[in-house]
Amino acid sequence: MLVVLAVLAVVLSIVLEPASASLSLALNASCHTFVYRGSPGPLMSEFLAAKAAFHDESAVCFQQDVDLLRQSTAILYYPRHDAHAAKSCLLRGLPSAETYTGPVSAVDLVAFVNQRAHTHRLPDGQINPLASIARALESQLFTVPATTSSCKTVAAHDMTPELFEQFILRNEPLIIQRAAPELVNATEWSTQSLLERIGSRQVHVKVSPTGDFEGCEPLAWWEGANDTIPDFVLKNLESPDRVLVRPAAANMAFSSFVNRLTTALPSTTSYYLEYLSMATYVPELLTNAPQFPWATSSFLQLDVANLWFGDGKSVGKLHFDAYENLMTMVSGQKQFVLYDPSDNTRLYEGHIREVRGDKKGWVHERVV
């Protein structure tokens, strides 16, 4: 099975600063907290102006850690970290802080707070008119009808940027038929052509003895682990007796990878090429990759194009991605099982031990 995955995403870069033991203020765990640290100056004035815009937002807190002797100044963001936070931290002390790196401007600070605290304030404290649009979009998010078991289908020639945007904003999956007809029987994507073009190129391959990738297993199956996880973390794990198993990994020439797929004896072992950045590893293939103007002319931008290649044995377990995906089949078939994201009584994010296997059976363990 040969698969090309074009991933549409907007990547946000942030600067993280470890929680400082010298912070002299007690933070409200139920708040998104923004702390000014340092001596008085222009940044502090803009910080106080931004603070005024959120005076009646109960989930947003502003604090000042004024130190006349500190030469540097900074604004730190500490996310909400109580039991109702979107993500919890099992480590003691404060969560990691993000340092504001934008302009010294109350307007930019208000935008920064809105992004982190999911609020909709204008610099003068009024509610942004876009808030009503955002709430309307949230009320229109897609939920799976009880009588439906498959996704909607649209022919590629009927796709428009506006239609694509509607599905994205509703968070609704969509099957787009005949989106890349030029790939049908395209010699550029045949196994032989790929071997001739990139056969000697080193690629990163994942290996699983069963074909399952990123599945949960009993901790007891992983004997010999050096359990270095602190007790105060272990007691807060939802499933302390289970681990999330990541596949082993190996670097090899693309020709060696294909050889393992085509000449190996009957076995349950699966070799899988996944998330291979075409721009990094095989840039010459980008000229043959399909283009989707109705997607990239919308409000999203193309972030990365990845190549996936396997023998049909691979099974990816339940997970979610933080970006929009366009999956294009070149050859073979792939089955997707989708769950309604609004069914969060049975779909949830939690902490679990992670292990990564290799031929020796154990590499490392951590909590994710």
mmCIF file of C-alpha atoms in Angstrom:
data_model
loop_
_atom_site.group_PDB
_atom_site.id
_atom_site.type_symbol
_atom_site.label_atom_id
_atom_site.label_comp_id
_atom_site.label_asym_id
_atom_site.label_seq_id
_atom_site.Cartn_x
_atom_site.Cartn_y
_atom_site.Cartn_z
ATOM 1 C CA MET A 1 0.000 0.000 0.000
ATOM 2 C CA LEU A 2 1.397 3.388 -1.012
ATOM 3 C CA VAL A 3 -0.172 6.468 0.508
ATOM 4 C CA VAL A 4 0.535 10.184 0.199
ATOM 5 C CA LEU A 5 -0.669 12.393 3.022
ATOM 6 C CA ALA A 6 -0.882 16.145 2.524
ATOM 7 C CA VAL A 7 -1.250 17.791 5.900
ATOM 8 C CA LEU A 8 -2.732 21.263 6.225
ATOM 9 C CA ALA A 9 -1.767 22.941 9.453
ATOM 10 C CA VAL A 10 -0.909 26.198 11.129
ATOM 11 C CA VAL A 11 1.997 25.690 13.504
ATOM 12 C CA LEU A 12 2.373 28.047 16.461
ATOM 13 C CA SER A 13 5.803 28.483 18.007
ATOM 14 C CA ILE A 14 6.037 29.357 21.671
ATOM 15 C CA VAL A 15 8.845 29.948 24.116
ATOM 16 C CA LEU A 16 8.656 27.929 27.317
ATOM 17 C CA GLU A 17 10.329 28.819 30.565
ATOM 18 C CA PRO A 18 10.558 26.326 33.439
ATOM 19 C CA ALA A 19 8.441 27.197 36.439
ATOM 20 C CA SER A 20 10.626 29.288 38.680
ATOM 21 C CA ALA A 21 10.945 28.503 42.337
ATOM 22 C CA SER A 22 11.641 32.198 42.922
ATOM 23 C CA LEU A 23 8.140 33.293 41.917
ATOM 24 C CA SER A 24 6.903 35.075 45.016
ATOM 25 C CA LEU A 25 3.206 35.034 44.104
ATOM 26 C CA ALA A 26 0.652 32.297 44.712
ATOM 27 C CA LEU A 27 -1.245 31.453 41.543
ATOM 28 C CA ASN A 28 -4.942 30.676 41.309
ATOM 29 C CA ALA A 29 -5.076 27.218 39.708
ATOM 30 C CA SER A 30 -8.533 27.974 38.266
ATOM 31 C CA CYS A 31 -7.210 30.966 36.306
ATOM 32 C CA HIS A 32 -5.232 31.561 33.173
ATOM 33 C CA THR A 33 -2.624 33.693 34.939
ATOM 34 C CA PHE A 34 -0.457 36.398 33.393
ATOM 35 C CA VAL A 35 2.413 37.643 35.553
ATOM 36 C CA TYR A 36 4.506 40.757 35.070
ATOM 37 C CA ARG A 37 7.985 40.244 36.487
ATOM 38 C CA GLY A 38 10.637 42.913 36.871
ATOM 39 C CA SER A 39 10.991 46.588 37.665
ATOM 40 C CA PRO A 40 8.422 49.226 36.608
ATOM 41 C CA GLY A 41 8.738 50.448 33.030
ATOM 42 C CA PRO A 42 6.994 50.693 29.648
ATOM 43 C CA LEU A 43 6.178 46.971 29.529
ATOM 44 C CA MET A 44 4.502 47.157 32.934
ATOM 45 C CA SER A 45 2.394 50.136 31.799
ATOM 46 C CA GLU A 46 1.153 48.199 28.766
ATOM 47 C CA PHE A 47 0.566 45.150 30.974
ATOM 48 C CA LEU A 48 -1.696 47.176 33.294
ATOM 49 C CA ALA A 49 -3.566 48.637 30.311
ATOM 50 C CA ALA A 50 -4.204 45.131 28.969
ATOM 51 C CA LYS A 51 -5.254 43.967 32.428
ATOM 52 C CA ALA A 52 -8.033 46.573 32.503
ATOM 53 C CA ALA A 53 -9.632 44.997 29.418
ATOM 54 C CA PHE A 54 -10.239 41.744 31.329
ATOM 55 C CA HIS A 55 -11.491 43.167 34.620
ATOM 56 C CA ASP A 56 -14.684 41.064 34.575
ATOM 57 C CA GLU A 57 -13.220 37.830 33.160
ATOM 58 C CA SER A 58 -13.278 35.464 36.142
ATOM 59 C CA ALA A 59 -11.049 32.862 34.469
ATOM 60 C CA VAL A 60 -8.256 35.355 33.675
ATOM 61 C CA CYS A 61 -5.929 36.629 36.407
ATOM 62 C CA PHE A 62 -3.169 39.239 36.309
ATOM 63 C CA GLN A 63 -0.427 39.501 38.906
ATOM 64 C CA GLN A 64 2.670 41.629 39.352
ATOM 65 C CA ASP A 65 5.968 40.387 40.724
ATOM 66 C CA VAL A 66 7.702 43.761 40.988
ATOM 67 C CA ASP A 67 11.416 43.624 41.712
ATOM 68 C CA LEU A 68 13.261 46.941 41.599
ATOM 69 C CA LEU A 69 16.612 45.154 41.458
ATOM 70 C CA ARG A 70 15.762 42.952 38.484
ATOM 71 C CA GLN A 71 17.237 44.399 35.298
ATOM 72 C CA SER A 72 15.175 42.314 32.877
ATOM 73 C CA THR A 73 11.397 42.421 32.548
ATOM 74 C CA ALA A 74 9.038 39.742 31.277
ATOM 75 C CA ILE A 75 5.401 38.730 31.071
ATOM 76 C CA LEU A 76 4.794 35.060 31.869
ATOM 77 C CA TYR A 77 1.695 33.024 31.105
ATOM 78 C CA TYR A 78 0.728 30.135 33.407
ATOM 79 C CA PRO A 79 -2.157 28.011 32.059
ATOM 80 C CA ARG A 80 -5.068 26.991 34.187
ATOM 81 C CA HIS A 81 -4.096 23.833 36.040
ATOM 82 C CA ASP A 82 -6.987 22.785 38.263
ATOM 83 C CA ALA A 83 -9.032 19.595 37.953
ATOM 84 C CA HIS A 84 -11.171 21.143 35.192
ATOM 85 C CA ALA A 85 -8.276 22.261 33.004
ATOM 86 C CA ALA A 86 -8.082 20.982 29.436
ATOM 87 C CA LYS A 87 -4.784 19.294 30.273
ATOM 88 C CA SER A 88 -3.469 18.394 33.686
ATOM 89 C CA CYS A 89 0.107 18.209 34.920
ATOM 90 C CA LEU A 90 1.180 15.442 37.272
ATOM 91 C CA LEU A 91 4.387 17.153 38.389
ATOM 92 C CA ARG A 92 4.517 19.083 41.618
ATOM 93 C CA GLY A 93 4.692 22.842 41.599
ATOM 94 C CA LEU A 94 3.667 25.304 38.932
ATOM 95 C CA PRO A 95 3.172 24.373 35.290
ATOM 96 C CA SER A 96 5.732 25.582 32.773
ATOM 97 C CA ALA A 97 5.372 29.243 31.891
ATOM 98 C CA GLU A 98 5.269 30.703 28.411
ATOM 99 C CA THR A 99 7.146 33.976 27.953
ATOM 100 C CA TYR A 100 5.417 36.703 25.963
ATOM 101 C CA THR A 101 7.703 37.712 23.080
ATOM 102 C CA GLY A 102 5.475 40.147 21.191
ATOM 103 C CA PRO A 103 5.649 43.936 20.880
ATOM 104 C CA VAL A 104 5.447 46.219 23.923
ATOM 105 C CA SER A 105 1.836 47.082 23.210
ATOM 106 C CA ALA A 106 -1.399 46.687 25.162
ATOM 107 C CA VAL A 107 -3.199 45.828 21.917
ATOM 108 C CA ASP A 108 -0.837 42.928 21.230
ATOM 109 C CA LEU A 109 -0.990 41.818 24.861
ATOM 110 C CA VAL A 110 -4.795 41.694 24.710
ATOM 111 C CA ALA A 111 -4.544 39.524 21.594
ATOM 112 C CA PHE A 112 -2.041 37.260 23.384
ATOM 113 C CA VAL A 113 -4.375 36.856 26.379
ATOM 114 C CA ASN A 114 -7.353 36.126 24.120
ATOM 115 C CA GLN A 115 -5.427 33.395 22.314
ATOM 116 C CA ARG A 116 -4.241 31.696 25.491
ATOM 117 C CA ALA A 117 -7.373 32.102 27.634
ATOM 118 C CA HIS A 118 -9.889 31.631 24.783
ATOM 119 C CA THR A 119 -11.541 34.978 25.457
ATOM 120 C CA HIS A 120 -12.860 37.619 23.047
ATOM 121 C CA ARG A 121 -11.979 41.019 24.493
ATOM 122 C CA LEU A 122 -11.131 44.199 22.631
ATOM 123 C CA PRO A 123 -8.438 46.540 24.031
ATOM 124 C CA ASP A 124 -11.181 48.785 25.473
ATOM 125 C CA GLY A 125 -12.705 45.846 27.377
ATOM 126 C CA GLN A 126 -15.715 45.401 25.104
ATOM 127 C CA ILE A 127 -16.659 41.988 23.719
ATOM 128 C CA ASN A 128 -15.296 41.428 20.224
ATOM 129 C CA PRO A 129 -18.165 41.085 17.709
ATOM 130 C CA LEU A 130 -16.375 37.983 16.435
ATOM 131 C CA ALA A 131 -17.295 36.290 19.714
ATOM 132 C CA SER A 132 -20.867 35.788 18.534
ATOM 133 C CA ILE A 133 -19.554 34.265 15.302
ATOM 134 C CA ALA A 134 -17.276 31.932 17.261
ATOM 135 C CA ARG A 135 -20.149 30.852 19.496
ATOM 136 C CA ALA A 136 -22.337 30.301 16.436
ATOM 137 C CA LEU A 137 -19.636 28.097 14.904
ATOM 138 C CA GLU A 138 -19.362 26.125 18.133
ATOM 139 C CA SER A 139 -23.119 25.556 18.117
ATOM 140 C CA GLN A 140 -22.915 24.249 14.540
ATOM 141 C CA LEU A 141 -20.112 21.736 15.097
ATOM 142 C CA PHE A 142 -20.780 18.433 13.417
ATOM 143 C CA THR A 143 -22.204 15.543 15.405
ATOM 144 C CA VAL A 144 -22.799 12.113 13.934
ATOM 145 C CA PRO A 145 -26.515 11.458 13.285
ATOM 146 C CA ALA A 146 -27.817 8.245 14.814
ATOM 147 C CA THR A 147 -28.835 6.960 11.374
ATOM 148 C CA THR A 148 -25.488 7.668 9.654
ATOM 149 C CA SER A 149 -22.517 5.323 9.472
ATOM 150 C CA SER A 150 -20.494 6.917 6.654
ATOM 151 C CA CYS A 151 -19.108 10.313 5.663
ATOM 152 C CA LYS A 152 -20.526 12.671 3.075
ATOM 153 C CA THR A 153 -19.072 12.440 -0.422
ATOM 154 C CA VAL A 154 -18.365 15.275 -2.866
ATOM 155 C CA ALA A 155 -16.876 15.039 -6.356
ATOM 156 C CA ALA A 156 -13.648 17.010 -6.718
ATOM 157 C CA HIS A 157 -15.004 19.051 -9.635
ATOM 158 C CA ASP A 158 -17.749 20.348 -7.314
ATOM 159 C CA MET A 159 -15.313 21.443 -4.597
ATOM 160 C CA THR A 160 -14.843 25.153 -3.963
ATOM 161 C CA PRO A 161 -12.850 27.027 -1.303
ATOM 162 C CA GLU A 162 -16.146 28.075 0.294
ATOM 163 C CA LEU A 163 -17.466 24.507 0.490
ATOM 164 C CA PHE A 164 -14.158 23.223 1.854
ATOM 165 C CA GLU A 165 -14.169 25.956 4.504
ATOM 166 C CA GLN A 166 -17.693 25.005 5.590
ATOM 167 C CA PHE A 167 -16.655 21.419 6.291
ATOM 168 C CA ILE A 168 -13.523 22.539 8.151
ATOM 169 C CA LEU A 169 -15.422 24.984 10.365
ATOM 170 C CA ARG A 170 -18.054 22.350 11.166
ATOM 171 C CA ASN A 171 -15.293 19.852 11.965
ATOM 172 C CA GLU A 172 -16.990 17.402 9.604
ATOM 173 C CA PRO A 173 -15.054 14.664 7.766
ATOM 174 C CA LEU A 174 -15.502 14.476 4.006
ATOM 175 C CA ILE A 175 -14.676 12.040 1.192
ATOM 176 C CA ILE A 176 -13.601 13.904 -1.960
ATOM 177 C CA GLN A 177 -13.838 11.633 -4.972
ATOM 178 C CA ARG A 178 -11.488 11.806 -7.969
ATOM 179 C CA ALA A 179 -9.408 14.528 -6.312
ATOM 180 C CA ALA A 180 -6.157 13.331 -7.896
ATOM 181 C CA PRO A 181 -6.994 11.425 -11.110
ATOM 182 C CA GLU A 182 -3.483 12.054 -12.409
ATOM 183 C CA LEU A 183 -2.186 9.582 -9.820
ATOM 184 C CA VAL A 184 -4.164 6.671 -11.262
ATOM 185 C CA ASN A 185 -1.643 4.391 -12.980
ATOM 186 C CA ALA A 186 0.976 7.154 -12.688
ATOM 187 C CA THR A 187 4.366 5.597 -13.392
ATOM 188 C CA GLU A 188 6.097 8.204 -11.200
ATOM 189 C CA TRP A 189 4.556 6.593 -8.108
ATOM 190 C CA SER A 190 5.139 2.955 -9.008
ATOM 191 C CA THR A 191 7.377 0.995 -6.661
ATOM 192 C CA GLN A 192 9.931 0.469 -9.436
ATOM 193 C CA SER A 193 10.059 4.178 -10.249
ATOM 194 C CA LEU A 194 10.479 5.082 -6.587
ATOM 195 C CA LEU A 195 13.311 2.561 -6.257
ATOM 196 C CA GLU A 196 15.076 4.097 -9.247
ATOM 197 C CA ARG A 197 14.650 7.641 -7.950
ATOM 198 C CA ILE A 198 15.161 7.306 -4.194
ATOM 199 C CA GLY A 199 16.328 3.719 -3.666
ATOM 200 C CA SER A 200 19.584 4.766 -1.995
ATOM 201 C CA ARG A 201 17.954 7.472 0.129
ATOM 202 C CA GLN A 202 17.934 6.894 3.901
ATOM 203 C CA VAL A 203 14.430 6.783 5.394
ATOM 204 C CA HIS A 204 13.057 6.410 8.931
ATOM 205 C CA VAL A 205 11.055 3.178 9.254
ATOM 206 C CA LYS A 206 8.788 2.030 12.089
ATOM 207 C CA VAL A 207 8.683 -1.665 13.012
ATOM 208 C CA SER A 208 5.986 -3.571 14.872
ATOM 209 C CA PRO A 209 5.996 -7.323 15.626
ATOM 210 C CA THR A 210 2.201 -7.463 15.307
ATOM 211 C CA GLY A 211 1.297 -4.702 12.852
ATOM 212 C CA ASP A 212 -0.346 -2.672 15.630
ATOM 213 C CA PHE A 213 1.046 0.804 16.159
ATOM 214 C CA GLU A 214 0.707 2.810 19.364
ATOM 215 C CA GLY A 215 -1.518 0.380 21.219
ATOM 216 C CA CYS A 216 -2.036 -0.194 24.950
ATOM 217 C CA GLU A 217 -0.668 -3.298 26.645
ATOM 218 C CA PRO A 218 -0.453 -4.540 30.251
ATOM 219 C CA LEU A 219 2.573 -3.207 32.103
ATOM 220 C CA ALA A 220 3.313 -6.776 33.238
ATOM 221 C CA TRP A 221 4.286 -7.673 29.676
ATOM 222 C CA TRP A 222 7.198 -5.258 29.909
ATOM 223 C CA GLU A 223 9.285 -6.873 32.599
ATOM 224 C CA GLY A 224 12.728 -5.476 33.270
ATOM 225 C CA ALA A 225 11.727 -1.826 33.069
ATOM 226 C CA ASN A 226 13.586 0.566 35.319
ATOM 227 C CA ASP A 227 10.626 2.284 36.901
ATOM 228 C CA THR A 228 11.864 5.800 37.623
ATOM 229 C CA ILE A 229 8.443 7.450 37.717
ATOM 230 C CA PRO A 230 7.890 9.203 41.082
ATOM 231 C CA ASP A 231 5.251 7.757 43.398
ATOM 232 C CA PHE A 232 3.255 11.013 43.448
ATOM 233 C CA VAL A 233 2.923 10.705 39.649
ATOM 234 C CA LEU A 234 2.084 6.996 39.641
ATOM 235 C CA LYS A 235 -0.801 7.373 42.071
ATOM 236 C CA ASN A 236 -2.480 9.899 39.750
ATOM 237 C CA LEU A 237 -2.338 7.767 36.602
ATOM 238 C CA GLU A 238 -5.728 6.599 35.396
ATOM 239 C CA SER A 239 -4.327 3.222 34.288
ATOM 240 C CA PRO A 240 -1.125 2.541 36.261
ATOM 241 C CA ASP A 241 -1.164 -1.097 35.134
ATOM 242 C CA ARG A 242 -1.067 -0.302 31.400
ATOM 243 C CA VAL A 243 1.403 1.269 28.965
ATOM 244 C CA LEU A 244 1.170 2.934 25.560
ATOM 245 C CA VAL A 245 3.562 1.043 23.289
ATOM 246 C CA ARG A 246 5.350 2.967 20.564
ATOM 247 C CA PRO A 247 6.848 1.005 17.655
ATOM 248 C CA ALA A 248 10.561 0.440 17.272
ATOM 249 C CA ALA A 249 12.365 2.577 14.699
ATOM 250 C CA ALA A 250 15.238 2.024 12.280
ATOM 251 C CA ASN A 251 17.012 4.026 9.583
ATOM 252 C CA MET A 252 17.693 2.224 6.318
ATOM 253 C CA ALA A 253 17.893 2.784 2.585
ATOM 254 C CA PHE A 254 14.508 2.961 0.870
ATOM 255 C CA SER A 255 15.512 -0.054 -1.254
ATOM 256 C CA SER A 256 16.194 -2.083 1.924
ATOM 257 C CA PHE A 257 12.790 -1.101 3.276
ATOM 258 C CA VAL A 258 11.019 -2.232 0.083
ATOM 259 C CA ASN A 259 13.047 -5.437 0.093
ATOM 260 C CA ARG A 260 11.783 -6.246 3.598
ATOM 261 C CA LEU A 261 8.212 -5.742 2.403
ATOM 262 C CA THR A 262 8.498 -7.869 -0.722
ATOM 263 C CA THR A 263 10.876 -10.707 0.150
ATOM 264 C CA ALA A 264 10.267 -11.390 3.841
ATOM 265 C CA LEU A 265 8.951 -14.796 4.873
ATOM 266 C CA PRO A 266 5.310 -14.931 6.025
ATOM 267 C CA SER A 267 5.323 -13.009 9.288
ATOM 268 C CA THR A 268 3.180 -10.734 11.407
ATOM 269 C CA THR A 269 6.037 -8.212 11.610
ATOM 270 C CA SER A 270 5.125 -4.945 9.927
ATOM 271 C CA TYR A 271 7.496 -2.370 8.436
ATOM 272 C CA TYR A 272 5.905 1.006 7.908
ATOM 273 C CA LEU A 273 7.086 4.287 6.449
ATOM 274 C CA GLU A 274 5.093 7.067 8.119
ATOM 275 C CA TYR A 275 5.261 10.840 8.444
ATOM 276 C CA LEU A 276 8.153 10.959 5.966
ATOM 277 C CA SER A 277 8.581 14.636 5.112
ATOM 278 C CA MET A 278 8.817 14.816 1.343
ATOM 279 C CA ALA A 279 10.489 18.237 1.474
ATOM 280 C CA THR A 280 13.237 16.884 3.758
ATOM 281 C CA TYR A 281 13.813 13.353 2.449
ATOM 282 C CA VAL A 282 12.492 13.199 -1.122
ATOM 283 C CA PRO A 283 11.999 16.772 -2.411
ATOM 284 C CA GLU A 284 12.094 15.570 -6.026
ATOM 285 C CA LEU A 285 8.754 13.806 -5.467
ATOM 286 C CA LEU A 286 6.981 17.070 -4.624
ATOM 287 C CA THR A 287 6.746 17.918 -8.320
ATOM 288 C CA ASN A 288 4.537 14.837 -8.765
ATOM 289 C CA ALA A 289 2.394 15.442 -5.675
ATOM 290 C CA PRO A 290 -1.257 16.404 -6.271
ATOM 291 C CA GLN A 291 -2.375 20.000 -5.857
ATOM 292 C CA PHE A 292 -5.638 21.048 -4.204
ATOM 293 C CA PRO A 293 -6.336 24.731 -4.969
ATOM 294 C CA TRP A 294 -9.722 24.636 -3.215
ATOM 295 C CA ALA A 295 -7.866 23.796 0.015
ATOM 296 C CA THR A 296 -4.767 25.989 -0.100
ATOM 297 C CA SER A 297 -6.688 29.028 -1.381
ATOM 298 C CA SER A 298 -8.882 28.878 1.706
ATOM 299 C CA PHE A 299 -8.021 30.162 5.185
ATOM 300 C CA LEU A 300 -5.582 27.288 5.793
ATOM 301 C CA GLN A 301 -2.077 26.957 4.449
ATOM 302 C CA LEU A 302 -0.123 23.906 3.352
ATOM 303 C CA ASP A 303 2.348 23.124 6.119
ATOM 304 C CA VAL A 304 3.883 19.773 5.215
ATOM 305 C CA ALA A 305 3.441 16.936 2.711
ATOM 306 C CA ASN A 306 4.230 13.475 4.085
ATOM 307 C CA LEU A 307 4.700 10.101 2.425
ATOM 308 C CA TRP A 308 3.294 6.859 3.865
ATOM 309 C CA PHE A 309 4.255 3.442 2.498
ATOM 310 C CA GLY A 310 3.370 0.003 3.839
ATOM 311 C CA ASP A 311 2.320 -3.556 3.054
ATOM 312 C CA GLY A 312 -1.216 -3.427 4.427
ATOM 313 C CA LYS A 313 -0.431 -4.990 7.816
ATOM 314 C CA SER A 314 -0.257 -1.736 9.764
ATOM 315 C CA VAL A 315 -3.031 -0.732 12.157
ATOM 316 C CA GLY A 316 -3.055 2.714 13.774
ATOM 317 C CA LYS A 317 -4.913 2.887 17.079
ATOM 318 C CA LEU A 318 -7.421 5.497 18.261
ATOM 319 C CA HIS A 319 -5.893 8.989 18.324
ATOM 320 C CA PHE A 320 -6.550 12.571 17.273
ATOM 321 C CA ASP A 321 -4.482 15.112 15.349
ATOM 322 C CA ALA A 322 -4.069 18.785 16.155
ATOM 323 C CA TYR A 323 -4.292 19.859 12.509
ATOM 324 C CA GLU A 324 -6.409 19.370 9.399
ATOM 325 C CA ASN A 325 -5.486 16.438 7.137
ATOM 326 C CA LEU A 326 -5.922 15.617 3.468
ATOM 327 C CA MET A 327 -5.203 11.923 2.827
ATOM 328 C CA THR A 328 -4.716 10.935 -0.818
ATOM 329 C CA MET A 329 -4.569 7.261 -1.794
ATOM 330 C CA VAL A 330 -2.088 6.513 -4.576
ATOM 331 C CA SER A 331 -2.409 2.734 -4.488
ATOM 332 C CA GLY A 332 -4.072 0.198 -2.227
ATOM 333 C CA GLN A 333 -6.712 1.027 0.337
ATOM 334 C CA LYS A 334 -6.984 2.417 3.849
ATOM 335 C CA GLN A 335 -9.875 2.126 6.275
ATOM 336 C CA PHE A 336 -10.735 4.938 8.689
ATOM 337 C CA VAL A 337 -12.935 4.475 11.757
ATOM 338 C CA LEU A 338 -14.063 7.873 13.050
ATOM 339 C CA TYR A 339 -15.699 8.664 16.374
ATOM 340 C CA ASP A 340 -17.868 11.654 17.148
ATOM 341 C CA PRO A 341 -15.569 14.084 19.030
ATOM 342 C CA SER A 342 -18.556 15.356 21.004
ATOM 343 C CA ASP A 343 -18.908 11.927 22.621
ATOM 344 C CA ASN A 344 -16.379 12.874 25.273
ATOM 345 C CA THR A 345 -17.886 10.623 27.929
ATOM 346 C CA ARG A 346 -16.055 7.755 26.247
ATOM 347 C CA LEU A 347 -13.313 9.678 24.440
ATOM 348 C CA TYR A 348 -10.909 11.450 26.751
ATOM 349 C CA GLU A 349 -7.294 12.482 27.065
ATOM 350 C CA GLY A 350 -5.324 11.204 30.015
ATOM 351 C CA HIS A 351 -1.840 10.401 31.256
ATOM 352 C CA ILE A 352 -0.355 6.969 30.663
ATOM 353 C CA ARG A 353 3.080 5.394 30.727
ATOM 354 C CA GLU A 354 4.789 5.204 27.360
ATOM 355 C CA VAL A 355 7.268 2.546 26.297
ATOM 356 C CA ARG A 356 9.141 2.060 23.061
ATOM 357 C CA GLY A 357 10.123 -1.409 21.955
ATOM 358 C CA ASP A 358 13.078 -2.724 20.000
ATOM 359 C CA LYS A 359 14.532 -6.168 19.345
ATOM 360 C CA LYS A 360 15.776 -6.297 22.923
ATOM 361 C CA GLY A 361 12.266 -5.658 24.200
ATOM 362 C CA TRP A 362 12.788 -2.421 26.106
ATOM 363 C CA VAL A 363 14.184 1.025 25.431
ATOM 364 C CA HIS A 364 12.704 3.604 27.769
ATOM 365 C CA GLU A 365 9.663 4.616 29.744
ATOM 366 C CA ARG A 366 8.005 7.939 30.440
ATOM 367 C CA VAL A 367 4.587 9.423 31.188
ATOM 368 C CA VAL A 368 2.651 11.176 28.422
#
